[in-house]
mmCIF file of C-alpha atoms in Angstrom:
data_model
loop_
_atom_site.group_PDB
_atom_site.id
_atom_site.type_symbol
_atom_site.label_atom_id
_atom_site.label_comp_id
_atom_site.label_asym_id
_atom_site.label_seq_id
_atom_site.Cartn_x
_atom_site.Cartn_y
_atom_site.Cartn_z
ATOM 1 C CA UNK A 548 -3.706 37.953 1.093
ATOM 2 C CA UNK A 549 -6.420 40.541 1.140
ATOM 3 C CA UNK A 550 -9.063 38.315 -0.151
ATOM 4 C CA UNK A 551 -9.827 34.720 -0.085
ATOM 5 C CA UNK A 552 -9.681 34.260 -4.000
ATOM 6 C CA UNK A 553 -5.937 34.532 -4.067
ATOM 7 C CA UNK A 554 -5.813 31.742 -1.266
ATOM 8 C CA UNK A 555 -8.312 29.521 -3.409
ATOM 9 C CA UNK A 556 -6.112 29.798 -6.437
ATOM 10 C CA UNK A 557 -3.099 28.832 -4.577
ATOM 11 C CA UNK A 558 -4.799 25.885 -3.126
ATOM 12 C CA UNK A 559 -6.460 24.874 -6.648
ATOM 13 C CA UNK A 560 -2.942 24.994 -8.147
ATOM 14 C CA UNK A 561 -1.399 22.715 -5.429
ATOM 15 C CA UNK A 562 -4.346 20.405 -5.975
ATOM 16 C CA UNK A 563 -3.794 20.198 -9.597
ATOM 17 C CA UNK A 564 -0.154 19.418 -9.402
ATOM 18 C CA UNK A 565 -0.461 16.852 -6.670
ATOM 19 C CA UNK A 566 -0.137 13.826 -8.934
ATOM 20 C CA UNK A 567 3.048 15.306 -10.784
ATOM 21 C CA UNK A 568 4.605 16.344 -7.386
ATOM 22 C CA UNK A 569 3.918 12.995 -5.978
ATOM 23 C CA UNK A 570 5.671 11.095 -8.938
ATOM 24 C CA UNK A 571 8.590 13.400 -8.311
ATOM 25 C CA UNK A 572 8.376 12.835 -4.486
ATOM 26 C CA UNK A 573 8.076 9.036 -5.211
ATOM 27 C CA UNK A 574 11.400 9.053 -7.286
ATOM 28 C CA UNK A 575 13.230 11.137 -4.604
ATOM 29 C CA UNK A 576 11.708 8.709 -1.938
ATOM 30 C CA UNK A 577 12.803 5.578 -3.788
ATOM 31 C CA UNK A 578 16.483 7.013 -4.459
ATOM 32 C CA UNK A 579 16.995 8.011 -0.803
ATOM 33 C CA UNK A 580 15.571 4.871 0.584
ATOM 34 C CA UNK A 581 17.780 2.252 2.407
ATOM 35 C CA UNK A 582 15.020 -0.661 2.937
ATOM 36 C CA UNK A 583 15.665 -3.727 5.346
ATOM 37 C CA UNK A 584 13.798 -6.891 4.599
ATOM 38 C CA UNK A 585 11.758 -5.883 7.884
ATOM 39 C CA UNK A 586 10.921 -2.380 6.819
ATOM 40 C CA UNK A 587 10.006 -3.600 3.184
ATOM 41 C CA UNK A 588 7.707 -6.314 4.509
ATOM 42 C CA UNK A 589 6.207 -3.927 6.931
ATOM 43 C CA UNK A 590 5.796 -1.072 4.449
ATOM 44 C CA UNK A 591 4.632 -3.323 1.527
ATOM 45 C CA UNK A 592 1.771 -4.785 3.860
ATOM 46 C CA UNK A 593 0.498 -0.961 4.821
ATOM 47 C CA UNK A 594 0.838 0.073 1.239
ATOM 48 C CA UNK A 595 -1.109 -2.820 -0.086
ATOM 49 C CA UNK A 596 -3.742 -2.223 2.383
ATOM 50 C CA UNK A 597 -4.136 1.409 1.220
ATOM 51 C CA UNK A 598 -4.205 0.291 -2.402
ATOM 52 C CA UNK A 599 -6.928 -2.650 -1.487
ATOM 53 C CA UNK A 600 -8.910 0.377 0.063
ATOM 54 C CA UNK A 601 -8.509 2.290 -3.379
ATOM 55 C CA UNK A 602 -9.574 -0.662 -5.391
ATOM 56 C CA UNK A 603 -12.690 -0.904 -3.254
ATOM 57 C CA UNK A 604 -13.459 2.645 -3.518
ATOM 58 C CA UNK A 605 -12.714 2.726 -7.274
ATOM 59 C CA UNK A 606 -15.027 -0.151 -7.608
ATOM 60 C CA UNK A 607 -18.108 1.831 -6.285
ATOM 61 C CA UNK A 608 -17.112 5.352 -7.734
ATOM 62 C CA UNK A 609 -19.208 6.853 -10.446
ATOM 63 C CA UNK A 610 -16.933 9.834 -10.936
ATOM 64 C CA UNK A 611 -18.417 13.019 -12.095
ATOM 65 C CA UNK A 612 -21.853 11.380 -12.293
ATOM 66 C CA UNK A 613 -23.227 11.346 -8.722
ATOM 67 C CA UNK A 614 -22.315 11.575 -5.167
ATOM 68 C CA UNK A 615 -21.269 8.120 -4.339
ATOM 69 C CA UNK A 616 -22.518 6.643 -1.037
ATOM 70 C CA UNK A 617 -21.947 3.134 -1.285
ATOM 71 C CA UNK A 618 -18.967 0.677 -0.231
ATOM 72 C CA UNK A 619 -16.238 2.866 1.360
ATOM 73 C CA UNK A 620 -17.930 6.037 0.865
ATOM 74 C CA UNK A 621 -20.575 5.147 3.366
ATOM 75 C CA UNK A 622 -17.836 4.975 5.891
ATOM 76 C CA UNK A 623 -15.491 7.959 4.966
ATOM 77 C CA UNK A 624 -15.922 10.757 2.445
ATOM 78 C CA UNK A 625 -12.316 10.437 0.942
ATOM 79 C CA UNK A 626 -11.483 6.528 0.704
ATOM 80 C CA UNK A 627 -9.160 7.287 -2.305
ATOM 81 C CA UNK A 628 -7.083 9.712 -0.458
ATOM 82 C CA UNK A 629 -7.013 7.714 2.604
ATOM 83 C CA UNK A 630 -5.854 4.674 0.699
ATOM 84 C CA UNK A 631 -3.339 6.842 -1.063
ATOM 85 C CA UNK A 632 -2.139 8.071 2.434
ATOM 86 C CA UNK A 633 -1.829 4.578 3.587
ATOM 87 C CA UNK A 634 0.183 3.748 0.416
ATOM 88 C CA UNK A 635 2.535 6.768 1.098
ATOM 89 C CA UNK A 636 2.675 5.793 4.710
ATOM 90 C CA UNK A 637 3.847 2.148 3.710
ATOM 91 C CA UNK A 638 6.395 3.758 1.484
ATOM 92 C CA UNK A 639 7.632 5.728 4.236
ATOM 93 C CA UNK A 640 8.094 2.830 6.387
ATOM 94 C CA UNK A 641 9.585 0.606 3.721
ATOM 95 C CA UNK A 642 12.360 3.383 3.078
ATOM 96 C CA UNK A 643 13.599 2.901 6.228
ATOM 97 C CA UNK A 644 14.732 6.476 6.416
ATOM 98 C CA UNK A 645 13.687 9.429 8.616
ATOM 99 C CA UNK A 646 14.300 11.951 5.939
ATOM 100 C CA UNK A 647 12.008 10.087 3.330
ATOM 101 C CA UNK A 648 9.411 9.970 6.209
ATOM 102 C CA UNK A 649 9.632 13.610 6.601
ATOM 103 C CA UNK A 650 9.391 14.383 2.983
ATOM 104 C CA UNK A 651 6.212 12.177 2.477
ATOM 105 C CA UNK A 652 4.619 13.572 5.733
ATOM 106 C CA UNK A 653 5.101 17.050 4.125
ATOM 107 C CA UNK A 654 3.707 16.266 0.760
ATOM 108 C CA UNK A 655 0.747 14.595 2.196
ATOM 109 C CA UNK A 656 -0.039 17.476 4.541
ATOM 110 C CA UNK A 657 0.011 20.001 1.814
ATOM 111 C CA UNK A 658 -1.557 18.183 -1.173
ATOM 112 C CA UNK A 659 -4.269 16.054 0.333
ATOM 113 C CA UNK A 660 -5.691 18.946 2.371
ATOM 114 C CA UNK A 661 -5.696 20.968 -0.881
ATOM 115 C CA UNK A 662 -7.212 18.270 -2.885
ATOM 116 C CA UNK A 663 -9.930 17.767 -0.333
ATOM 117 C CA UNK A 664 -10.736 21.371 -0.157
ATOM 118 C CA UNK A 665 -10.905 21.766 -3.994
ATOM 119 C CA UNK A 666 -12.689 18.652 -4.534
ATOM 120 C CA UNK A 667 -15.669 19.321 -2.024
ATOM 121 C CA UNK A 668 -15.960 22.658 -3.411
ATOM 122 C CA UNK A 669 -16.070 21.357 -6.760
ATOM 123 C CA UNK A 670 -18.726 18.658 -5.788
ATOM 124 C CA UNK A 671 -20.940 21.294 -3.954
ATOM 125 C CA UNK A 672 -20.887 23.576 -7.028
ATOM 126 C CA UNK A 673 -21.778 20.627 -9.399
ATOM 127 C CA UNK A 674 -24.337 18.747 -7.276
ATOM 128 C CA UNK A 675 -25.632 21.476 -5.300
ATOM 129 C CA UNK A 676 -27.447 20.376 -1.855
ATOM 130 C CA UNK A 677 -26.545 16.733 -2.467
ATOM 131 C CA UNK A 678 -22.915 17.141 -1.363
ATOM 132 C CA UNK A 679 -23.456 18.896 1.856
ATOM 133 C CA UNK A 680 -26.203 16.483 2.515
ATOM 134 C CA UNK A 681 -23.892 13.566 1.933
ATOM 135 C CA UNK A 682 -21.092 15.166 4.153
ATOM 136 C CA UNK A 683 -23.605 15.629 6.973
ATOM 137 C CA UNK A 684 -24.720 11.921 6.459
ATOM 138 C CA UNK A 685 -28.153 12.850 5.259
ATOM 139 C CA UNK A 686 -27.970 11.484 1.797
ATOM 140 C CA UNK A 687 -29.715 8.142 1.304
ATOM 141 C CA UNK A 688 -27.371 5.424 0.829
ATOM 142 C CA UNK A 689 -27.335 3.581 -2.475
ATOM 143 C CA UNK A 690 -27.174 -0.076 -2.764
ATOM 144 C CA UNK A 691 -24.434 -0.706 -5.269
ATOM 145 C CA UNK A 692 -22.249 -3.744 -5.484
ATOM 146 C CA UNK A 693 -18.526 -3.527 -6.196
ATOM 147 C CA UNK A 694 -17.702 -3.446 -9.861
ATOM 148 C CA UNK A 695 -14.319 -4.547 -11.536
ATOM 149 C CA UNK A 696 -15.438 -2.589 -14.539
ATOM 150 C CA UNK A 697 -15.571 0.612 -12.481
ATOM 151 C CA UNK A 698 -12.189 -0.228 -11.127
ATOM 152 C CA UNK A 699 -10.811 -0.256 -14.653
ATOM 153 C CA UNK A 700 -12.952 2.679 -15.907
ATOM 154 C CA UNK A 701 -11.466 4.734 -12.885
ATOM 155 C CA UNK A 702 -7.995 3.620 -13.949
ATOM 156 C CA UNK A 703 -6.977 2.286 -10.611
ATOM 157 C CA UNK A 704 -4.782 -0.268 -12.523
ATOM 158 C CA UNK A 705 -2.257 2.787 -12.908
ATOM 159 C CA UNK A 706 -1.819 2.914 -9.101
ATOM 160 C CA UNK A 707 -1.605 -0.836 -8.848
ATOM 161 C CA UNK A 708 1.200 -0.952 -11.365
ATOM 162 C CA UNK A 709 3.135 1.941 -9.680
ATOM 163 C CA UNK A 710 2.812 0.385 -6.550
ATOM 164 C CA UNK A 711 4.073 -2.944 -7.960
ATOM 165 C CA UNK A 712 6.914 -1.301 -9.611
ATOM 166 C CA UNK A 713 8.008 0.766 -6.611
ATOM 167 C CA UNK A 714 7.942 -2.491 -4.249
ATOM 168 C CA UNK A 715 9.964 -4.202 -6.816
ATOM 169 C CA UNK A 716 12.708 -1.470 -6.824
ATOM 170 C CA UNK A 717 12.694 -1.455 -3.204
ATOM 171 C CA UNK A 718 13.066 -5.052 -2.913
ATOM 172 C CA UNK A 719 16.087 -4.891 -5.209
ATOM 173 C CA UNK A 720 17.659 -2.338 -3.002
ATOM 174 C CA UNK A 721 17.124 -4.249 0.024
ATOM 175 C CA UNK A 722 18.899 -7.256 -1.648
ATOM 176 C CA UNK A 723 21.898 -5.388 -2.857
#
């Protein structure tokens, strides 16, 4: 590709379709899974830790309004993606299948990198110098408490419900 614009369009397209692709990959992963009691227990623990991180992040996030620098955003720039990666890793562990691990690893490698790149470009465009300052650790920290209202406003209940459903299906598969 002669210029960077074509590459940016490809990355943006991947980023936009990551949720739909993740749903399809998730269905495939559950279908291929052969969970044992042990793999399910370990995987559920890792996935639950990831969801807890996502809830913590969602409880601090003022999406689209500011560069959030409180809670887990004071530690890592992308706690929601990190939490999602833990959830995916937990599902891979729970599946007890190498093929599922490889599929999930490929999905994460492609989509999370694209999402981060796209999001950082958008935040820099929207908030100007504030995002690069945050990225470099130079943005003043905002003292903000966790808010369950923010968790709900950021629709994290959808991820919680999805995780509970997948774990229930994997538990059923492990029992049969």
